[in-house]
Structures are given as C-alpha cells and as structure tokens.
Amino acid sequence: MSRSTSETIVNDWSMTPWRKLERNVLKIQKRIYRAAQRGDRRSVRRLQGLLTRSWSAKMIAVRQVTQQNQGKKTAGVDGVIALKPSERRSLVKQLRVNDGKKGRPTRRVWIPKPGRDEKRPLGIPTMYDRALQGLVKIALEPEWEAVFEANSYGFRPGRGCHDAIEAIFNCIARKPKWVLDADIAKCFDRIDHKALLQKLNSTSPVRKKIREWLKAGVMDRDAYQPTYAGTPQGE
C-alpha cells in the first residue's frame, strides 16, 4: 500500500477498509512463517522490519487496543482510555519501534482470584505502549508459530481452552493415560529478562524496545517499583 493511500485511510477512520488491511498484514505474516520454517533468519528479520513499518499493521494494532481489547477502558499511568477517531489517527502516525522513547512504567491493578481470598496483579501499560506492543506482536507471532509444538494451546492465535479440551478428549477417549497437572508458583513474576531476550534473538530495535518494556518498572498506587525479573500480566 502506498504512503498516500495509507494517509488517506488513516485520515478517515470510519472509511477504513479493514479486510484489505488484514489481507496486507496476513500476506507478510505468511512470508515470515514460511521463512522461519525453512530457517531463513535473514528473511524473517527483513520481513518483520517491513511489517513494523507497515501502515496496515499500525492501523490494526491501534484498532485492537483502542476498540477491540477488553482493557481499552482501563488506563495506564498516562490516564488515557478509549480514544476518539482523531486520537486513533494521531496514535497511528506516532507508532515507531525505533522511536527514541523509553517505555513507561505499567500501572499495577490488583484483582481477586476466582474462589480465593488471594489477589493477582495486572500490569496496565500506557495506550501508546500497548499499541506498539501490539505492532511488535503482529511481527513476531508468525515466526514463533512456525516452531511451536502442535499440541500447545496457551497464548496462541486462533486457539483456546476448548481446543485443548477437545485434544485431551481425543487423546484419552480410547485408552487411559496419565495426566500431569503442574503449576509453577509465581511463574510470570520470576521470568529471567536476560534469558528471555536471548531466546527472542530478534533485531536490535525490537530487542531494545522489549528490554525497555521489561525494565520499565511498575506504579503500585503512588509508589514506583523497579522490575529486575518477571513480565507484567495484562488484561
């Protein structure tokens, strides 16, 4: 899509041809997926850079965080919630992975765990960081989908608990099997940042931006807390 066409679209949010933008993004994602399957890391990184600069991907990322996500009305430390069309257009124009800005702290919100007295923390990024994280996710996801195990279902696009239940049923329907149920205590709170970034093995701008998000810290009420390990759990 040409820049002039992109700017025309972004200037009239209500007239956006979303299916066309989704096709543009999916086309590049498929190329990333195939390059990752054949181990062509150079092509993967080039195509990911192309996708993070794409107007189509930026539009979709902003739409997801400002209109589609459940947390669109939950503010981060910037106090910004659901945006007007003009504000969404402005946000699209601002999005750049190599933007020279430091990631801002997440706002910590405590919510009760179902059936327990215990509460779990949610980390709410600023609206800008959420949109940029969505853009980076669009670029990174197809690379990892190419190498994930076929029988993993958590945090993957197009998969959910019902798919996992169906797979379990099909696996045990004809023959009894052992089931291992494991829960890693405070798993998200203890993820090693260095190990995660090494595993990611991405391009410098993306790696730098993700490191900034990991190290940005949290605001719990009015108190700032640095983050040396762990990843925030969002809505």
PDB file of C-alpha atoms in Angstrom:
ATOM      1  CA  MET A   1       0.000   0.000   0.000  1.00  0.00           C
ATOM      2  CA  SER A   2       1.364   3.404  -0.968  1.00  0.00           C
ATOM      3  CA  ARG A   3       2.003   6.051   1.659  1.00  0.00           C
ATOM      4  CA  SER A   4      -0.527   8.456   0.069  1.00  0.00           C
ATOM      5  CA  THR A   5      -3.243   5.774   0.135  1.00  0.00           C
ATOM      6  CA  SER A   6      -2.360   4.926   3.735  1.00  0.00           C
ATOM      7  CA  GLU A   7      -2.584   8.553   4.809  1.00  0.00           C
ATOM      8  CA  THR A   8      -5.973   8.908   3.088  1.00  0.00           C
ATOM      9  CA  ILE A   9      -7.268   5.899   5.010  1.00  0.00           C
ATOM     10  CA  VAL A  10      -5.886   6.964   8.379  1.00  0.00           C
ATOM     11  CA  ASN A  11      -7.442  10.420   7.975  1.00  0.00           C
ATOM     12  CA  ASP A  12     -10.968   8.952   7.783  1.00  0.00           C
ATOM     13  CA  TRP A  13     -11.172   6.172  10.352  1.00  0.00           C
ATOM     14  CA  SER A  14     -14.808   5.287   9.618  1.00  0.00           C
ATOM     15  CA  MET A  15     -13.987   4.534   5.961  1.00  0.00           C
ATOM     16  CA  THR A  16     -11.083   2.200   6.718  1.00  0.00           C
ATOM     17  CA  PRO A  17     -11.158  -0.996   4.579  1.00  0.00           C
ATOM     18  CA  TRP A  18     -10.202  -3.310   7.438  1.00  0.00           C
ATOM     19  CA  ARG A  19     -10.357  -6.523   5.420  1.00  0.00           C
ATOM     20  CA  LYS A  20      -7.901  -5.111   2.904  1.00  0.00           C
ATOM     21  CA  LEU A  21      -5.505  -4.082   5.668  1.00  0.00           C
ATOM     22  CA  GLU A  22      -5.823  -7.509   7.290  1.00  0.00           C
ATOM     23  CA  ARG A  23      -5.020  -9.176   3.966  1.00  0.00           C
ATOM     24  CA  ASN A  24      -1.933  -6.959   3.578  1.00  0.00           C
ATOM     25  CA  VAL A  25      -0.699  -7.939   7.042  1.00  0.00           C
ATOM     26  CA  LEU A  26      -1.545 -11.629   6.641  1.00  0.00           C
ATOM     27  CA  LYS A  27       0.369 -11.764   3.357  1.00  0.00           C
ATOM     28  CA  ILE A  28       3.582 -10.632   5.043  1.00  0.00           C
ATOM     29  CA  GLN A  29       2.932 -12.826   8.097  1.00  0.00           C
ATOM     30  CA  LYS A  30       2.673 -15.880   5.847  1.00  0.00           C
ATOM     31  CA  ARG A  31       6.023 -14.989   4.285  1.00  0.00           C
ATOM     32  CA  ILE A  32       7.559 -14.685   7.773  1.00  0.00           C
ATOM     33  CA  TYR A  33       6.057 -18.052   8.742  1.00  0.00           C
ATOM     34  CA  ARG A  34       7.474 -19.814   5.662  1.00  0.00           C
ATOM     35  CA  ALA A  35      10.901 -18.172   6.083  1.00  0.00           C
ATOM     36  CA  ALA A  36      11.003 -19.273   9.739  1.00  0.00           C
ATOM     37  CA  GLN A  37      10.068 -22.835   8.751  1.00  0.00           C
ATOM     38  CA  ARG A  38      12.985 -23.075   6.358  1.00  0.00           C
ATOM     39  CA  GLY A  39      15.383 -21.421   8.825  1.00  0.00           C
ATOM     40  CA  ASP A  40      15.938 -18.279   6.758  1.00  0.00           C
ATOM     41  CA  ARG A  41      16.546 -15.898   9.668  1.00  0.00           C
ATOM     42  CA  ARG A  42      17.695 -13.070   7.423  1.00  0.00           C
ATOM     43  CA  SER A  43      14.392 -13.014   5.522  1.00  0.00           C
ATOM     44  CA  VAL A  44      12.450 -13.282   8.780  1.00  0.00           C
ATOM     45  CA  ARG A  45      14.124 -10.172  10.207  1.00  0.00           C
ATOM     46  CA  ARG A  46      13.756  -8.225   6.958  1.00  0.00           C
ATOM     47  CA  LEU A  47      10.049  -9.033   6.711  1.00  0.00           C
ATOM     48  CA  GLN A  48       9.475  -8.260  10.389  1.00  0.00           C
ATOM     49  CA  GLY A  49      11.045  -4.850   9.865  1.00  0.00           C
ATOM     50  CA  LEU A  50       8.780  -4.335   6.864  1.00  0.00           C
ATOM     51  CA  LEU A  51       5.733  -5.269   8.953  1.00  0.00           C
ATOM     52  CA  THR A  52       6.567  -2.987  11.887  1.00  0.00           C
ATOM     53  CA  ARG A  53       6.834  -0.079   9.425  1.00  0.00           C
ATOM     54  CA  SER A  54       3.601  -1.029   7.644  1.00  0.00           C
ATOM     55  CA  TRP A  55       0.648   1.371   7.863  1.00  0.00           C
ATOM     56  CA  SER A  56      -1.703  -1.601   7.643  1.00  0.00           C
ATOM     57  CA  ALA A  57      -0.114  -3.259  10.689  1.00  0.00           C
ATOM     58  CA  LYS A  58      -0.088   0.008  12.638  1.00  0.00           C
ATOM     59  CA  MET A  59      -3.774   0.588  11.904  1.00  0.00           C
ATOM     60  CA  ILE A  60      -4.682  -2.930  13.032  1.00  0.00           C
ATOM     61  CA  ALA A  61      -2.576  -2.648  16.206  1.00  0.00           C
ATOM     62  CA  VAL A  62      -4.258   0.634  17.178  1.00  0.00           C
ATOM     63  CA  ARG A  63      -7.703  -0.755  16.396  1.00  0.00           C
ATOM     64  CA  GLN A  64      -7.075  -3.789  18.610  1.00  0.00           C
ATOM     65  CA  VAL A  65      -6.007  -1.844  21.706  1.00  0.00           C
ATOM     66  CA  THR A  66      -8.446   1.064  21.378  1.00  0.00           C
ATOM     67  CA  GLN A  67     -11.585  -0.670  20.125  1.00  0.00           C
ATOM     68  CA  GLN A  68     -11.421  -4.454  20.423  1.00  0.00           C
ATOM     69  CA  ASN A  69      -9.494  -5.366  23.590  1.00  0.00           C
ATOM     70  CA  GLN A  70     -11.384  -5.725  26.875  1.00  0.00           C
ATOM     71  CA  GLY A  71      -8.905  -3.408  28.596  1.00  0.00           C
ATOM     72  CA  LYS A  72      -9.492  -0.475  26.215  1.00  0.00           C
ATOM     73  CA  LYS A  73     -11.181   1.491  29.007  1.00  0.00           C
ATOM     74  CA  THR A  74      -8.523   0.704  31.620  1.00  0.00           C
ATOM     75  CA  ALA A  75      -5.942   3.475  31.906  1.00  0.00           C
ATOM     76  CA  GLY A  76      -2.195   3.104  32.369  1.00  0.00           C
ATOM     77  CA  VAL A  77      -0.024   5.686  34.108  1.00  0.00           C
ATOM     78  CA  ASP A  78      -0.888   8.137  31.314  1.00  0.00           C
ATOM     79  CA  GLY A  79      -4.561   8.134  32.321  1.00  0.00           C
ATOM     80  CA  VAL A  80      -5.610   7.580  28.687  1.00  0.00           C
ATOM     81  CA  ILE A  81      -8.596   5.329  27.931  1.00  0.00           C
ATOM     82  CA  ALA A  82     -10.696   4.654  24.804  1.00  0.00           C
ATOM     83  CA  LEU A  83      -9.703   7.098  22.080  1.00  0.00           C
ATOM     84  CA  LYS A  84     -11.730   9.134  19.615  1.00  0.00           C
ATOM     85  CA  PRO A  85     -11.143   8.525  15.875  1.00  0.00           C
ATOM     86  CA  SER A  86      -8.961  11.640  15.604  1.00  0.00           C
ATOM     87  CA  GLU A  87      -6.842  10.428  18.541  1.00  0.00           C
ATOM     88  CA  ARG A  88      -6.503   6.981  16.963  1.00  0.00           C
ATOM     89  CA  ARG A  89      -5.289   8.590  13.744  1.00  0.00           C
ATOM     90  CA  SER A  90      -2.705  10.538  15.707  1.00  0.00           C
ATOM     91  CA  LEU A  91      -1.560   7.385  17.513  1.00  0.00           C
ATOM     92  CA  VAL A  92      -1.077   5.506  14.226  1.00  0.00           C
ATOM     93  CA  LYS A  93       1.160   8.289  12.936  1.00  0.00           C
ATOM     94  CA  GLN A  94       3.283   8.204  16.109  1.00  0.00           C
ATOM     95  CA  LEU A  95       3.982   4.464  16.196  1.00  0.00           C
ATOM     96  CA  ARG A  96       7.603   3.545  15.526  1.00  0.00           C
ATOM     97  CA  VAL A  97       9.634   0.738  17.060  1.00  0.00           C
ATOM     98  CA  ASN A  98      12.792   2.846  16.875  1.00  0.00           C
ATOM     99  CA  ASP A  99      11.079   5.913  18.356  1.00  0.00           C
ATOM    100  CA  GLY A 100      13.762   7.024  20.810  1.00  0.00           C
ATOM    101  CA  LYS A 101      11.225   6.941  23.647  1.00  0.00           C
ATOM    102  CA  LYS A 102      11.652   4.905  26.804  1.00  0.00           C
ATOM    103  CA  GLY A 103       8.881   2.542  27.803  1.00  0.00           C
ATOM    104  CA  ARG A 104       6.821   3.986  30.658  1.00  0.00           C
ATOM    105  CA  PRO A 105       6.027   2.018  33.839  1.00  0.00           C
ATOM    106  CA  THR A 106       2.919  -0.130  33.917  1.00  0.00           C
ATOM    107  CA  ARG A 107       0.119   0.673  36.351  1.00  0.00           C
ATOM    108  CA  ARG A 108      -0.452  -2.197  38.762  1.00  0.00           C
ATOM    109  CA  VAL A 109      -4.026  -3.200  39.439  1.00  0.00           C
ATOM    110  CA  TRP A 110      -4.903  -5.962  41.901  1.00  0.00           C
ATOM    111  CA  ILE A 111      -7.847  -8.226  41.077  1.00  0.00           C
ATOM    112  CA  PRO A 112      -9.202 -11.160  43.143  1.00  0.00           C
ATOM    113  CA  LYS A 113      -8.527 -14.712  42.026  1.00  0.00           C
ATOM    114  CA  PRO A 114     -11.745 -16.699  41.437  1.00  0.00           C
ATOM    115  CA  GLY A 115     -12.776 -18.599  44.560  1.00  0.00           C
ATOM    116  CA  ARG A 116      -9.845 -17.328  46.644  1.00  0.00           C
ATOM    117  CA  ASP A 117      -9.010 -14.518  49.021  1.00  0.00           C
ATOM    118  CA  GLU A 118      -5.718 -14.034  47.176  1.00  0.00           C
ATOM    119  CA  LYS A 119      -5.337 -11.325  44.532  1.00  0.00           C
ATOM    120  CA  ARG A 120      -3.202 -11.285  41.395  1.00  0.00           C
ATOM    121  CA  PRO A 121      -1.527  -8.247  39.841  1.00  0.00           C
ATOM    122  CA  LEU A 122      -2.298  -6.896  36.396  1.00  0.00           C
ATOM    123  CA  GLY A 123       0.168  -4.596  34.640  1.00  0.00           C
ATOM    124  CA  ILE A 124      -1.544  -1.936  32.521  1.00  0.00           C
ATOM    125  CA  PRO A 125       0.803  -0.206  30.032  1.00  0.00           C
ATOM    126  CA  THR A 126       0.139   3.241  28.581  1.00  0.00           C
ATOM    127  CA  MET A 127      -2.045   3.366  25.482  1.00  0.00           C
ATOM    128  CA  TYR A 128       0.972   4.166  23.279  1.00  0.00           C
ATOM    129  CA  ASP A 129       2.986   1.259  24.670  1.00  0.00           C
ATOM    130  CA  ARG A 130       0.002  -1.082  24.267  1.00  0.00           C
ATOM    131  CA  ALA A 131      -0.348  -0.137  20.603  1.00  0.00           C
ATOM    132  CA  LEU A 132       3.383  -0.518  19.979  1.00  0.00           C
ATOM    133  CA  GLN A 133       3.412  -3.864  21.779  1.00  0.00           C
ATOM    134  CA  GLY A 134       0.526  -4.946  19.554  1.00  0.00           C
ATOM    135  CA  LEU A 135       2.536  -3.950  16.481  1.00  0.00           C
ATOM    136  CA  VAL A 136       5.592  -5.896  17.656  1.00  0.00           C
ATOM    137  CA  LYS A 137       3.374  -8.903  18.430  1.00  0.00           C
ATOM    138  CA  ILE A 138       1.981  -8.841  14.877  1.00  0.00           C
ATOM    139  CA  ALA A 139       5.547  -9.074  13.552  1.00  0.00           C
ATOM    140  CA  LEU A 140       6.919 -11.679  15.985  1.00  0.00           C
ATOM    141  CA  GLU A 141       3.954 -14.058  16.208  1.00  0.00           C
ATOM    142  CA  PRO A 142       4.272 -15.825  12.811  1.00  0.00           C
ATOM    143  CA  GLU A 143       7.963 -16.566  13.433  1.00  0.00           C
ATOM    144  CA  TRP A 144       7.148 -18.396  16.656  1.00  0.00           C
ATOM    145  CA  GLU A 145       4.026 -20.085  15.312  1.00  0.00           C
ATOM    146  CA  ALA A 146       6.340 -21.825  12.831  1.00  0.00           C
ATOM    147  CA  VAL A 147       8.306 -23.538  15.626  1.00  0.00           C
ATOM    148  CA  PHE A 148       5.764 -24.067  18.441  1.00  0.00           C
ATOM    149  CA  GLU A 149       4.628 -27.582  19.316  1.00  0.00           C
ATOM    150  CA  ALA A 150       1.412 -28.672  17.610  1.00  0.00           C
ATOM    151  CA  ASN A 151      -0.149 -29.629  20.955  1.00  0.00           C
ATOM    152  CA  SER A 152       0.399 -26.298  22.785  1.00  0.00           C
ATOM    153  CA  TYR A 153      -2.622 -24.063  23.227  1.00  0.00           C
ATOM    154  CA  GLY A 154      -1.785 -21.244  25.629  1.00  0.00           C
ATOM    155  CA  PHE A 155      -1.463 -17.645  24.385  1.00  0.00           C
ATOM    156  CA  ARG A 156      -1.666 -18.637  20.719  1.00  0.00           C
ATOM    157  CA  PRO A 157      -3.803 -17.035  17.989  1.00  0.00           C
ATOM    158  CA  GLY A 158      -6.902 -18.961  16.980  1.00  0.00           C
ATOM    159  CA  ARG A 159      -6.579 -21.384  19.901  1.00  0.00           C
ATOM    160  CA  GLY A 160      -8.331 -21.562  23.244  1.00  0.00           C
ATOM    161  CA  CYS A 161      -9.274 -23.811  26.139  1.00  0.00           C
ATOM    162  CA  HIS A 162     -11.992 -25.580  24.110  1.00  0.00           C
ATOM    163  CA  ASP A 163      -9.375 -26.678  21.562  1.00  0.00           C
ATOM    164  CA  ALA A 164      -7.238 -28.054  24.394  1.00  0.00           C
ATOM    165  CA  ILE A 165     -10.243 -29.896  25.882  1.00  0.00           C
ATOM    166  CA  GLU A 166     -11.027 -31.447  22.504  1.00  0.00           C
ATOM    167  CA  ALA A 167      -7.398 -32.562  22.045  1.00  0.00           C
ATOM    168  CA  ILE A 168      -7.354 -34.117  25.528  1.00  0.00           C
ATOM    169  CA  PHE A 169     -10.628 -35.947  24.867  1.00  0.00           C
ATOM    170  CA  ASN A 170      -9.355 -37.339  21.558  1.00  0.00           C
ATOM    171  CA  CYS A 171      -6.141 -38.437  23.270  1.00  0.00           C
ATOM    172  CA  ILE A 172      -7.721 -40.309  26.185  1.00  0.00           C
ATOM    173  CA  ALA A 173     -11.006 -41.483  24.653  1.00  0.00           C
ATOM    174  CA  ARG A 174      -9.745 -44.936  23.628  1.00  0.00           C
ATOM    175  CA  LYS A 175      -7.014 -45.620  26.152  1.00  0.00           C
ATOM    176  CA  PRO A 176      -6.436 -44.495  29.765  1.00  0.00           C
ATOM    177  CA  LYS A 177      -3.379 -42.290  30.195  1.00  0.00           C
ATOM    178  CA  TRP A 178      -1.538 -40.498  32.946  1.00  0.00           C
ATOM    179  CA  VAL A 179      -2.129 -36.776  33.294  1.00  0.00           C
ATOM    180  CA  LEU A 180       0.423 -34.447  34.865  1.00  0.00           C
ATOM    181  CA  ASP A 181      -1.008 -31.253  36.361  1.00  0.00           C
ATOM    182  CA  ALA A 182       1.708 -28.740  37.251  1.00  0.00           C
ATOM    183  CA  ASP A 183       1.603 -25.139  38.411  1.00  0.00           C
ATOM    184  CA  ILE A 184       4.770 -23.050  38.581  1.00  0.00           C
ATOM    185  CA  ALA A 185       4.496 -20.716  41.576  1.00  0.00           C
ATOM    186  CA  LYS A 186       4.714 -17.050  40.544  1.00  0.00           C
ATOM    187  CA  CYS A 187       5.858 -18.085  37.068  1.00  0.00           C
ATOM    188  CA  PHE A 188       5.339 -14.714  35.370  1.00  0.00           C
ATOM    189  CA  ASP A 189       6.890 -12.844  38.300  1.00  0.00           C
ATOM    190  CA  ARG A 190      10.179 -14.752  38.041  1.00  0.00           C
ATOM    191  CA  ILE A 191      10.898 -14.886  34.312  1.00  0.00           C
ATOM    192  CA  ASP A 192      14.558 -14.048  33.725  1.00  0.00           C
ATOM    193  CA  HIS A 193      14.845 -10.992  31.468  1.00  0.00           C
ATOM    194  CA  LYS A 194      18.275 -11.902  30.091  1.00  0.00           C
ATOM    195  CA  ALA A 195      17.233 -15.449  29.220  1.00  0.00           C
ATOM    196  CA  LEU A 196      14.028 -14.208  27.594  1.00  0.00           C
ATOM    197  CA  LEU A 197      15.857 -11.686  25.407  1.00  0.00           C
ATOM    198  CA  GLN A 198      18.435 -14.298  24.381  1.00  0.00           C
ATOM    199  CA  LYS A 199      15.638 -16.682  23.446  1.00  0.00           C
ATOM    200  CA  LEU A 200      13.926 -13.954  21.452  1.00  0.00           C
ATOM    201  CA  ASN A 201      17.092 -13.344  19.402  1.00  0.00           C
ATOM    202  CA  SER A 202      15.417 -10.549  17.457  1.00  0.00           C
ATOM    203  CA  THR A 203      16.670  -7.462  15.630  1.00  0.00           C
ATOM    204  CA  SER A 204      18.273  -4.672  17.624  1.00  0.00           C
ATOM    205  CA  PRO A 205      15.361  -2.144  17.573  1.00  0.00           C
ATOM    206  CA  VAL A 206      12.782  -4.772  18.606  1.00  0.00           C
ATOM    207  CA  ARG A 207      15.088  -6.300  21.208  1.00  0.00           C
ATOM    208  CA  LYS A 208      15.889  -2.862  22.645  1.00  0.00           C
ATOM    209  CA  LYS A 209      12.218  -1.899  22.843  1.00  0.00           C
ATOM    210  CA  ILE A 210      11.210  -5.155  24.543  1.00  0.00           C
ATOM    211  CA  ARG A 211      14.055  -4.749  27.041  1.00  0.00           C
ATOM    212  CA  GLU A 212      12.784  -1.240  27.820  1.00  0.00           C
ATOM    213  CA  TRP A 213       9.293  -2.599  28.491  1.00  0.00           C
ATOM    214  CA  LEU A 214      10.654  -5.338  30.754  1.00  0.00           C
ATOM    215  CA  LYS A 215      12.777  -2.858  32.737  1.00  0.00           C
ATOM    216  CA  ALA A 216      10.232  -0.018  32.841  1.00  0.00           C
ATOM    217  CA  GLY A 217       9.030  -0.841  36.363  1.00  0.00           C
ATOM    218  CA  VAL A 218       5.535  -0.566  37.839  1.00  0.00           C
ATOM    219  CA  MET A 219       3.500   2.056  39.636  1.00  0.00           C
ATOM    220  CA  ASP A 220       1.579   0.459  42.519  1.00  0.00           C
ATOM    221  CA  ARG A 221      -0.751   3.244  43.645  1.00  0.00           C
ATOM    222  CA  ASP A 222       1.752   6.118  44.000  1.00  0.00           C
ATOM    223  CA  ALA A 223       4.855   4.010  44.618  1.00  0.00           C
ATOM    224  CA  TYR A 224       7.338   3.177  41.852  1.00  0.00           C
ATOM    225  CA  GLN A 225       8.919  -0.282  41.889  1.00  0.00           C
ATOM    226  CA  PRO A 226      11.741  -1.291  39.540  1.00  0.00           C
ATOM    227  CA  THR A 227      11.447  -4.600  37.683  1.00  0.00           C
ATOM    228  CA  TYR A 228      14.505  -6.875  37.728  1.00  0.00           C
ATOM    229  CA  ALA A 229      12.636 -10.014  36.685  1.00  0.00           C
ATOM    230  CA  GLY A 230       9.219 -11.108  35.504  1.00  0.00           C
ATOM    231  CA  THR A 231       6.750  -9.904  32.905  1.00  0.00           C
ATOM    232  CA  PRO A 232       3.518  -8.000  33.580  1.00  0.00           C
ATOM    233  CA  GLN A 233       0.231  -9.851  33.178  1.00  0.00           C
ATOM    234  CA  GLY A 234      -2.223  -7.657  31.315  1.00  0.00           C
ATOM    235  CA  GLU A 235      -5.894  -7.811  30.516  1.00  0.00           C
TER     236      GLU A 235
END
